Tab-separated table of C-alpha atoms and ligand atoms in Angstrom:
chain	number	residue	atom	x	y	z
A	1153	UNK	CA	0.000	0.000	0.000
A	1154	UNK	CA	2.874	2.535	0.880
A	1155	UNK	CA	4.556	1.713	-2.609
A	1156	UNK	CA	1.128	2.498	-4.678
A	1157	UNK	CA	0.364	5.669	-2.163
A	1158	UNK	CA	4.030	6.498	-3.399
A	1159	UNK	CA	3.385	6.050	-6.567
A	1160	UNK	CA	0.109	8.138	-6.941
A	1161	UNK	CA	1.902	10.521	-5.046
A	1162	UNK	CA	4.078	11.052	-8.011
A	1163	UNK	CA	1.614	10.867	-10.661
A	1164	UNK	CA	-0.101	13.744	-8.779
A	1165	UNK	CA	3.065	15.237	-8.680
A	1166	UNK	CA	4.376	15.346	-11.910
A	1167	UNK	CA	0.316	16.404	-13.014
A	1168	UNK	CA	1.142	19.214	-10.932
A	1169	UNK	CA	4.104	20.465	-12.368
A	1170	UNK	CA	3.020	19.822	-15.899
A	1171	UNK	CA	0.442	22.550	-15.417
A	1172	UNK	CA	2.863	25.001	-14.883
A	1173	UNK	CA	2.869	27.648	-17.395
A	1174	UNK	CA	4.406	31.113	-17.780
A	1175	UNK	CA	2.914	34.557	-19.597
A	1176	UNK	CA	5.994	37.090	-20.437
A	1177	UNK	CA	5.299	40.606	-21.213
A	1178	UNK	CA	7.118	41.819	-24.018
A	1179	UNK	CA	6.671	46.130	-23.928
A	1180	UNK	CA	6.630	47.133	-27.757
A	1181	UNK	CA	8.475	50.057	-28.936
A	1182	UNK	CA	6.563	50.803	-32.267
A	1183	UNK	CA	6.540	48.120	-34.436
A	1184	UNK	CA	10.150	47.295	-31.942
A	1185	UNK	CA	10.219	45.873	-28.691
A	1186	UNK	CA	12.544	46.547	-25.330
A	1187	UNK	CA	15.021	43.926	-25.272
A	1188	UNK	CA	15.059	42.974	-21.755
A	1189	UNK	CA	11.735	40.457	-22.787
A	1190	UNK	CA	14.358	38.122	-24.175
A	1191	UNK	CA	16.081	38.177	-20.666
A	1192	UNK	CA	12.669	37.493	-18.760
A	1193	UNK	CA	11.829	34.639	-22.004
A	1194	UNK	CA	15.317	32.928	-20.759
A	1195	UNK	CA	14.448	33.011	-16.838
A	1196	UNK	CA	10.793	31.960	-17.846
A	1197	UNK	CA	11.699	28.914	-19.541
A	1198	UNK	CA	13.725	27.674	-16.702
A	1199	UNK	CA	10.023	27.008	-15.382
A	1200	UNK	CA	8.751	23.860	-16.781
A	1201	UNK	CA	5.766	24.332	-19.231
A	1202	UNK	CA	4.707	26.556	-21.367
A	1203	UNK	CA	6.018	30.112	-22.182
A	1204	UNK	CA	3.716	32.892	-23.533
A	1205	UNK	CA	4.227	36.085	-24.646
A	1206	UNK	CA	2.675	38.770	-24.229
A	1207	UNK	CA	2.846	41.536	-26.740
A	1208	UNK	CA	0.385	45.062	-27.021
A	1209	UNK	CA	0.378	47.978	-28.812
A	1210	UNK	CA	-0.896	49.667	-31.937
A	1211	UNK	CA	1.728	47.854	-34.177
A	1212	UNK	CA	1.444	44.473	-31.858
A	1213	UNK	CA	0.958	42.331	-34.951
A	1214	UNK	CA	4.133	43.075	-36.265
A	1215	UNK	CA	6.083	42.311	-33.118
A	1216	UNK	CA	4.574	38.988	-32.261
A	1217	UNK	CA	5.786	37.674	-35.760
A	1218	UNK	CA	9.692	38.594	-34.333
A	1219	UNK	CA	8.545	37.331	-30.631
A	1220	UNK	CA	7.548	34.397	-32.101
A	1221	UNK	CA	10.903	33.644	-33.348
A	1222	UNK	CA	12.640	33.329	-30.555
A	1223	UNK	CA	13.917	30.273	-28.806
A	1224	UNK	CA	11.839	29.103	-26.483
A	1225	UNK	CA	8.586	30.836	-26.925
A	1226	UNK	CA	5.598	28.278	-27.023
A	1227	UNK	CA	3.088	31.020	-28.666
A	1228	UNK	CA	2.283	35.006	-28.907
A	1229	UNK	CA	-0.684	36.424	-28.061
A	1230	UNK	CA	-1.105	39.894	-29.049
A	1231	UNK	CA	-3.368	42.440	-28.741
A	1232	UNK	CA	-3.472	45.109	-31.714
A	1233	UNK	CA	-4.991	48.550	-29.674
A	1234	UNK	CA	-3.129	52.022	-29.646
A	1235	UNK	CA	-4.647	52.157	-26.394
A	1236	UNK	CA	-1.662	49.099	-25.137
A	1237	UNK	CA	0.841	52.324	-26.509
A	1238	UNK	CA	3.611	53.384	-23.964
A	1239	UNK	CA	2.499	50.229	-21.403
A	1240	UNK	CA	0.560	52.271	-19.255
A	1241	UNK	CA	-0.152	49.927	-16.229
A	1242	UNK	CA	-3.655	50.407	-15.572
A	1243	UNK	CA	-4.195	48.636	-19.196
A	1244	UNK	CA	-1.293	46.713	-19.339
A	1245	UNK	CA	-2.165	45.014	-15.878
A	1246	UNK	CA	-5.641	44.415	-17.016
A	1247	UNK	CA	-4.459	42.682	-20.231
A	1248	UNK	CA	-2.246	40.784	-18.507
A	1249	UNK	CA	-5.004	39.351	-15.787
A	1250	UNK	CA	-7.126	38.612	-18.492
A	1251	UNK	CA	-4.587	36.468	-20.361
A	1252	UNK	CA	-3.417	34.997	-17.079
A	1253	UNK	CA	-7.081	33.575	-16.482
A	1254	UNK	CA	-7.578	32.548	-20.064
A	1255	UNK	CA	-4.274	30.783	-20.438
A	1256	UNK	CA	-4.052	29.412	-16.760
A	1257	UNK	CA	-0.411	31.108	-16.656
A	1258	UNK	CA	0.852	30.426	-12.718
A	1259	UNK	CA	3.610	32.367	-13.199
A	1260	UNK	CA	3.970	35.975	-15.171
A	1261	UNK	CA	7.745	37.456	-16.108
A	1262	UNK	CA	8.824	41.315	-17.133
A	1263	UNK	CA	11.645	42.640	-17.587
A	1264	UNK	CA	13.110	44.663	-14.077
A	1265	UNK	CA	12.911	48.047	-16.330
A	1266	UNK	CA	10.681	51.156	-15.905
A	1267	UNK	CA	7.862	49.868	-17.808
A	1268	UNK	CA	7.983	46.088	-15.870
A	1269	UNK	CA	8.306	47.760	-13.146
A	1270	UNK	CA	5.628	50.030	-13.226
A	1271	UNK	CA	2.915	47.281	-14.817
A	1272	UNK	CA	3.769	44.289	-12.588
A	1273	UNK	CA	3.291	45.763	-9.131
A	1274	UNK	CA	-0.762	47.009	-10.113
A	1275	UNK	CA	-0.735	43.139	-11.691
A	1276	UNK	CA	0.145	41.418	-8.405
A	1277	UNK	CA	-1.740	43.746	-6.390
A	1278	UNK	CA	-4.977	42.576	-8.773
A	1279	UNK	CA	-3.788	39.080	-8.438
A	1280	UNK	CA	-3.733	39.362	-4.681
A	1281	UNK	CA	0.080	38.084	-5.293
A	1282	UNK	CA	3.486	39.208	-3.821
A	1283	UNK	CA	5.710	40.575	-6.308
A	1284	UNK	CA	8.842	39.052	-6.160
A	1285	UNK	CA	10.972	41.555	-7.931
A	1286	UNK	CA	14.480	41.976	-9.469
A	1287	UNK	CA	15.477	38.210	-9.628
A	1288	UNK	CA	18.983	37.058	-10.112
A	1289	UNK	CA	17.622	33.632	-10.537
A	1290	UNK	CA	14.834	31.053	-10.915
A	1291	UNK	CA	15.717	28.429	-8.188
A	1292	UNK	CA	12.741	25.806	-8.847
A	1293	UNK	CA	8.505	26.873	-9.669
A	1294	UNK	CA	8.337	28.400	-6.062
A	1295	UNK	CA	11.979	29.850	-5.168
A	1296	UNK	CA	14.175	32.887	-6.642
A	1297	UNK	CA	17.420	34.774	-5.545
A	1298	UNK	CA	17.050	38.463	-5.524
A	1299	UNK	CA	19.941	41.067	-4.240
A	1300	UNK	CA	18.675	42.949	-1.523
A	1301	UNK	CA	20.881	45.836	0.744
A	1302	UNK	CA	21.988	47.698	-2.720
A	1303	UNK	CA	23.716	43.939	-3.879
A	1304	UNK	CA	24.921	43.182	-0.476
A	1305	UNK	CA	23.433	40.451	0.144
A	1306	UNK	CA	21.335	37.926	-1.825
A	1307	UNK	CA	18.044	37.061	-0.221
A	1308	UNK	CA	16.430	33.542	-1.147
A	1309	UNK	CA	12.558	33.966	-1.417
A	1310	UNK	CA	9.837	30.996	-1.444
A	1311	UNK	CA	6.581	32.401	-2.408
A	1312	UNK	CA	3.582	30.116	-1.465
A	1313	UNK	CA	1.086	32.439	-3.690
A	1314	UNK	CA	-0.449	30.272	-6.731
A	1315	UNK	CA	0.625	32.826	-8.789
A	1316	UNK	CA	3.638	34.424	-9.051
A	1317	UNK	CA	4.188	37.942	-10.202
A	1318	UNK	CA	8.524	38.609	-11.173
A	1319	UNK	CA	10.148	40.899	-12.264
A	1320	UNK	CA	13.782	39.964	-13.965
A	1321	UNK	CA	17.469	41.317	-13.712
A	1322	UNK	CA	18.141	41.457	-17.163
A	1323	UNK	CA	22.173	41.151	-16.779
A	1324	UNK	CA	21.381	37.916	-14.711
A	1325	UNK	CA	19.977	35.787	-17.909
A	1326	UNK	CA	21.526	35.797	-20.965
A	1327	UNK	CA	18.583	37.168	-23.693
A	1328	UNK	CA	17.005	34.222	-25.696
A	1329	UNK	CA	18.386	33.543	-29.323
A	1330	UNK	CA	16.363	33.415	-32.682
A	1331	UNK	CA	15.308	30.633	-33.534
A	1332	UNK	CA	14.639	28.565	-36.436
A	1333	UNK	CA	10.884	27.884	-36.269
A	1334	UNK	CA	8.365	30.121	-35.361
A	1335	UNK	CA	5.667	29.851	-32.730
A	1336	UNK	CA	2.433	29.913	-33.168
A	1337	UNK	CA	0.421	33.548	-32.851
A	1338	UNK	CA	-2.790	34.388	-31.791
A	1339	UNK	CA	-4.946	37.676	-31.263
A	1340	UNK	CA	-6.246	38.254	-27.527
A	1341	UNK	CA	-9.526	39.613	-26.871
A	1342	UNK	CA	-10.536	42.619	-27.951
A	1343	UNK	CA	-9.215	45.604	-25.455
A	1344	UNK	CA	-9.861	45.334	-21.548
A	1345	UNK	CA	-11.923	48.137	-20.520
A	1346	UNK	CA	-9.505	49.444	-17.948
A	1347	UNK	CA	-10.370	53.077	-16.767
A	1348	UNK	CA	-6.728	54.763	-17.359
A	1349	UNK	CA	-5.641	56.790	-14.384
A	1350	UNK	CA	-2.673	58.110	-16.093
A	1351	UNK	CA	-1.938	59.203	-19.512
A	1352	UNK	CA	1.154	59.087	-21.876
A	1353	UNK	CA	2.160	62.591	-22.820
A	1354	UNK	CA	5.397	62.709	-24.071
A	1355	UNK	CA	8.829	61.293	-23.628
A	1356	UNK	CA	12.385	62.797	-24.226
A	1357	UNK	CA	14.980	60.373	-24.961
A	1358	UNK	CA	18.604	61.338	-24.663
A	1359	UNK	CA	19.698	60.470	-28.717
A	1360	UNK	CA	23.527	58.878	-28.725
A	1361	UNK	CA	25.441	57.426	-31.415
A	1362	UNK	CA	27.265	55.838	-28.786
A	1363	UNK	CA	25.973	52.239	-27.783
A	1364	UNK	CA	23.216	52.107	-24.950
A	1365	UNK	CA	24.163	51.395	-21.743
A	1366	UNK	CA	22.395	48.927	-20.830
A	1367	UNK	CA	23.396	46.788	-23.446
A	1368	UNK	CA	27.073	47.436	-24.239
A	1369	UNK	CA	30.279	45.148	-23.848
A	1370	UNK	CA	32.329	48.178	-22.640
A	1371	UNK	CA	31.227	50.827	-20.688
A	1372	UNK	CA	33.560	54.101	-19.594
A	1373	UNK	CA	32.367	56.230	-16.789
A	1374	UNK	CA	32.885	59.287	-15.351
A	1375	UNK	CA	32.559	60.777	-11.711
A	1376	UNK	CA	32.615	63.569	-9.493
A	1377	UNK	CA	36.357	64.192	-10.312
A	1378	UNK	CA	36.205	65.231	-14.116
A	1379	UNK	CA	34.959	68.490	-12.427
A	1380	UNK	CA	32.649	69.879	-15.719
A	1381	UNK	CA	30.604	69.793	-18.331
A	1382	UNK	CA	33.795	70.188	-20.451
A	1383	UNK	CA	35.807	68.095	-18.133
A	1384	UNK	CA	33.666	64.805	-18.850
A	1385	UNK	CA	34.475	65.261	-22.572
A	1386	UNK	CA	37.356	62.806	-21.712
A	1387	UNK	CA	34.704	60.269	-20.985
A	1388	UNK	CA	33.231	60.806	-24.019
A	1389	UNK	CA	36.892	60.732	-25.646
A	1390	UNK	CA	37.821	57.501	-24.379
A	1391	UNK	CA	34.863	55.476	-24.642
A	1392	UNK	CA	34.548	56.902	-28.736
A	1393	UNK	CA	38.186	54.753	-28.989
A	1394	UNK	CA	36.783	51.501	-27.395
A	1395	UNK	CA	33.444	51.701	-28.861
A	1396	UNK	CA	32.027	51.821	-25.272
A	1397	UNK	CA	28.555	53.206	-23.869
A	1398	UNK	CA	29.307	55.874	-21.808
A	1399	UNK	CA	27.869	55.977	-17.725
A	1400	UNK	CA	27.989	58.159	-14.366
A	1401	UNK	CA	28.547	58.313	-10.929
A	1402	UNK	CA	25.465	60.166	-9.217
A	1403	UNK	CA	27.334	62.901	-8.078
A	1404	UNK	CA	28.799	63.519	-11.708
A	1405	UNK	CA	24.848	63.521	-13.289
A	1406	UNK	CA	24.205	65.565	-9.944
A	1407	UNK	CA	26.741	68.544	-10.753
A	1408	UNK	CA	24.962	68.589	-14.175
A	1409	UNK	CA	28.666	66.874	-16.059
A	1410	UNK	CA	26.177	65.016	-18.048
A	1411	UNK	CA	22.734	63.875	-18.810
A	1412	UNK	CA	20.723	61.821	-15.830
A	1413	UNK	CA	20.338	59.141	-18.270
A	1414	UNK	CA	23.954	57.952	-18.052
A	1415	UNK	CA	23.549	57.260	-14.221
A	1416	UNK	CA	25.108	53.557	-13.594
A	1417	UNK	CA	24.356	52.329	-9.859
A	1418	UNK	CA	21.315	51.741	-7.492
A	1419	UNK	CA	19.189	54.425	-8.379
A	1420	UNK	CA	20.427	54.386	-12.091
A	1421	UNK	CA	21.315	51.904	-14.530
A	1422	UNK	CA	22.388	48.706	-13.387
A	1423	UNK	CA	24.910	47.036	-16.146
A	1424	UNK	CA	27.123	44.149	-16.476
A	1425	UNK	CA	29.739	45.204	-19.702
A	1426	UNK	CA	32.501	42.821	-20.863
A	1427	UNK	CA	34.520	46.070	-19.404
A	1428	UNK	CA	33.887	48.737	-17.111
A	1429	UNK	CA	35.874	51.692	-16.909
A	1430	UNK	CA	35.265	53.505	-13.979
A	1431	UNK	CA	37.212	56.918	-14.151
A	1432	UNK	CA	37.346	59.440	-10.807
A	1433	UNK	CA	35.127	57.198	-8.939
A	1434	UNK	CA	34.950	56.225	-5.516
A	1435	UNK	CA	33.536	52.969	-5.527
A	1436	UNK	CA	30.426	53.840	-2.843
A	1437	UNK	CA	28.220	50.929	-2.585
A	1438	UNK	CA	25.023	52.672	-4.163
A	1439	UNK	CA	27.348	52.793	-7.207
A	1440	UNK	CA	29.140	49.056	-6.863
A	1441	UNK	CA	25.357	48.112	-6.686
A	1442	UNK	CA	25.022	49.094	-10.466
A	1443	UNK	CA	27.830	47.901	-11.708
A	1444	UNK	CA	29.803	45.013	-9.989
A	1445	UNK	CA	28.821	42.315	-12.033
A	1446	UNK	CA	30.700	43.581	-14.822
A	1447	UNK	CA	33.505	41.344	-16.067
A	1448	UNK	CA	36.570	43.337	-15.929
A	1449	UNK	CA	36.640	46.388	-14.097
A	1450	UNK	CA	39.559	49.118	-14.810
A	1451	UNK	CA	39.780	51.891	-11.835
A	1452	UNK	CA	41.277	54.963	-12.468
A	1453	UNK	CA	41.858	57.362	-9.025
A	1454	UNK	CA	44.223	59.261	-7.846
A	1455	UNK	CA	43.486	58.517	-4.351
A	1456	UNK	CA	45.567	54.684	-3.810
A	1457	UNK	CA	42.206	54.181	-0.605
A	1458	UNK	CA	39.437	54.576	-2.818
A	1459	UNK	CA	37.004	51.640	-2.306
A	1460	UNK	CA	36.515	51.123	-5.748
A	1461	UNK	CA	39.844	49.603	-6.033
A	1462	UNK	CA	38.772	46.989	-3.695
A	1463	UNK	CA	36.643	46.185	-6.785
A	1464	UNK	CA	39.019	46.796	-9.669
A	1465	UNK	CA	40.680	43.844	-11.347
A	1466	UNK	CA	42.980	46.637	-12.622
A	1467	UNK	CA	44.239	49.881	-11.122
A	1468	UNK	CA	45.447	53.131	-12.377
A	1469	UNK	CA	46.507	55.236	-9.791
A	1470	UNK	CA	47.250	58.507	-10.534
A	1471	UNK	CA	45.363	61.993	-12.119
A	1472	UNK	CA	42.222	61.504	-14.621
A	1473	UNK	CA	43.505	64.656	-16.854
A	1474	UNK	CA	47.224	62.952	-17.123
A	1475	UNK	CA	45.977	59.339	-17.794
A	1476	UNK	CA	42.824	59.171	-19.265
A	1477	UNK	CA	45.044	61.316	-22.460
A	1478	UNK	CA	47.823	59.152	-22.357
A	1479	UNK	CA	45.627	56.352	-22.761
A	1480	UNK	CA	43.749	57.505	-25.676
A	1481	UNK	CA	47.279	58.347	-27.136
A	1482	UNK	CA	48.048	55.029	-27.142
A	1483	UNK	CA	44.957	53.026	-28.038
B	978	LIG	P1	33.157	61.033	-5.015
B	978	LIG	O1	32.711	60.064	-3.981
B	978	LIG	O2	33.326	62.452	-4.631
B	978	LIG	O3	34.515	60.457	-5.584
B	978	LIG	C1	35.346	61.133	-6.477
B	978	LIG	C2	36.612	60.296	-6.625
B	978	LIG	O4	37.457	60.883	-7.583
B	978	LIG	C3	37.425	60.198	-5.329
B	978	LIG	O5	37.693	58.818	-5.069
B	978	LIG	C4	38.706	60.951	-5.641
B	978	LIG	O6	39.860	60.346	-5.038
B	978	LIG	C5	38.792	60.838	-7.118
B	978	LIG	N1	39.502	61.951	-7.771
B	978	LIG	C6	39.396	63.292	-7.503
B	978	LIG	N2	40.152	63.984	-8.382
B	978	LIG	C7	40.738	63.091	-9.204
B	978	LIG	C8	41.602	63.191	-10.330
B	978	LIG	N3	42.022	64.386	-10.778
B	978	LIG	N4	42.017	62.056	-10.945
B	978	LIG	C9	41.611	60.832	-10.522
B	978	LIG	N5	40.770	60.678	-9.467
B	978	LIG	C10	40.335	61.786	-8.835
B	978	LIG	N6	25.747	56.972	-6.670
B	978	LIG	C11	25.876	56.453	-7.882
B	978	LIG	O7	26.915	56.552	-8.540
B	978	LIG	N7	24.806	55.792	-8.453
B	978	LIG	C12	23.626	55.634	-7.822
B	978	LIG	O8	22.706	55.045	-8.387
B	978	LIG	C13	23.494	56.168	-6.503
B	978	LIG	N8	22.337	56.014	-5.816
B	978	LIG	C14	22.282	56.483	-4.531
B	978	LIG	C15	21.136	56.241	-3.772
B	978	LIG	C16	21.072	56.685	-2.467
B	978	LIG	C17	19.828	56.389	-1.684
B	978	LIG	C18	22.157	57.389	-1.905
B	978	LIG	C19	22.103	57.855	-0.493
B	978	LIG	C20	23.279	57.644	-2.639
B	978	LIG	C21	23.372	57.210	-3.966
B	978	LIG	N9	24.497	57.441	-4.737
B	978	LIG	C22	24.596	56.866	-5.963
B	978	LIG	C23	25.565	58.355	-4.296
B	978	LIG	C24	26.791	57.654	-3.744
B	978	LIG	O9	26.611	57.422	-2.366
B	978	LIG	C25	28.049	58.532	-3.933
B	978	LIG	O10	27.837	59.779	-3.339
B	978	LIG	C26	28.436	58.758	-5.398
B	978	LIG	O11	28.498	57.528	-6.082
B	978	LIG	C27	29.791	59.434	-5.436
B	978	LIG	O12	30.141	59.722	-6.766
B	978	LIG	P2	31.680	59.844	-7.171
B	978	LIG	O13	32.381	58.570	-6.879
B	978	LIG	O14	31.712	60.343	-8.565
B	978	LIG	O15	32.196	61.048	-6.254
């Protein structure tokens, strides 16, 4: 009797885990989308079952044929309204509810960026959910690893909630590949009659040649010590010869040096580059937070103490205005 109590144990086990099923929302940019979705797709499929996107907008249609191309991605579902536009999260949460009923999803993935964070909190809070937010990693269905204390510490978090609302590190999963075949696609609903409490009015992007932040293998930043406006040309100088994004300390976007955009730390852009070049910086921990994960990190400071060279795999020490020249002499 124990063996076949064992036994249907399993079988109720394993039916169990085969309904497991994940939504992803994927926040369209035009007929584009924001990248980090194929960082949440990766971190979704380590949940067996599965994987759905989510994509809305006025030009959805034409991003859930590229969604549906990548690896990993067991169908689309799209919903073609302007009124999806700029992922407000009054509508975007409603959406999203709807499709997690319809499709039975028991667990729901965005992207940790302005526009997951700003949907998925009104989602859990309709879902009578905890958000589990920022996650490093996808232990099993019920368990994640999130940094907490700026990156201090990494807290281990079982959620008992039947669903589970989570938001994603990008620089913690690698982004999902193309693939080969495509998935299937299908229209949602027509739109979810969500009273908006907010409204999109405009947005001013910062326009750069340079690569974005977020996503480049190099990154050069600048801090506090370039002094100017005219003295952070140098960063601009130096990451022009390695084909780098450019970033900031707080206190350099503070003093006005550059644009608030560039910010790389816990209240700014968190990044992970091939290289980071971090250039009259410190090293405080609300900045490490942003960027410690990087793979090689170059420190240049005159000051031999500065934390940030308990960080550095390399160290210059010695004056930005002499070095930072000298360097882009000789590259
Ligand atoms: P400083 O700490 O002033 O350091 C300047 C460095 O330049 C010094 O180490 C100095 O030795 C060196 N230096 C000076 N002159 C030269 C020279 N000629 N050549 C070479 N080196 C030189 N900070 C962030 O960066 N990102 C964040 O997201 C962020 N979020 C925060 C959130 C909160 C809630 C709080 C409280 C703070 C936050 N901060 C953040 C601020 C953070 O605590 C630091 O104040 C900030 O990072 C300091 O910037 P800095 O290193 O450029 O300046």
């Amino acid at each position: 009797s124990s063996v076949l109590k064992q036994h249907s144990f399993g079988r109720f086990y394993a039916a169990q885990k085969s309904s497991l099923s994940s939504l992803v929302f994927v926040e369209t940019k035009g007929s584009g989308y924001d990248e980090g979705a194929l960082n949440a797709i990766t971190a979704a499929r380590k949940i067996s079952g599965p994987v759905v996107a989510v994509v809305a907008g006025s030009e959805a249609d034409a991003v859930a044929k590229a969604i549906a191309k990548i690896e990993g991605v067991t169908k689309v579902v799209f919903a073609k309204d302007a009124a999806y536009d700029h992922a407000l999260p009054e509508t975007t949460a409603a959406l999203l509810k709807v499709l997690q009923e319809k499709e039975g999803a028991t667990h729901i993935f965005a992207p940790h960026t302005a526009a997951g964070k700003n949907v998925m909190p009104r989602l859990a809070a309709l879902l009578d959910a905890q958000q589990i937010s920022d996650v490093i990693s996808v232990e099993s269905e019920d368990t994640f690893m999130r940094p907490v204390y700026a990156g201090n510490a990494i807290a281990t978090v079982q959620s008992s909630d039947p669903i589970r609302v989570i938001t994603v590190r990008t620089t913690a999963f690698p982004a999902a590949a193309a693939s080969a075949e495509a998935a299937a696609e299908e229209e949602a609903a027509p739109a979810v009659n969500a009273q908006p409490l907010s409204t999109w009015l405009k947005e001013d992007v910062a326009k750069s040649d340079r690569p974005d932040l977020a996503t480049a293998k190099r990154v050069v930043s600048g801090g506090r010590a370039v002094k100017s406006a005219e003295g952070f040309q140098i960063i601009y100088d130096l990451a022009d010869k390695l084909g780098a994004g450019v970033g900031a300390s707080r206190a350099a976007v503070d003093a006005g040096y550059c644009d608030n955009s560039l910010q790389v730390g816990q209240t700014g852009r968190i990044v992970a580059p091939d290289l980071y070049v971090a250039i009259g910086i410190s090293g405080a921990i609300q900045h490490l937070a942003g960027m410690k994960d990087s793979k090689v990190i170059v420190a240049i400071n005159k000051d031999a103490d500065a934390p940030i060279f308990q960080m550095a795999d390399y160290g210059l020490v010695g004056d930005l205005f002499t070095i930072v020249p000298e360097l882009i002499e000789k590259i």
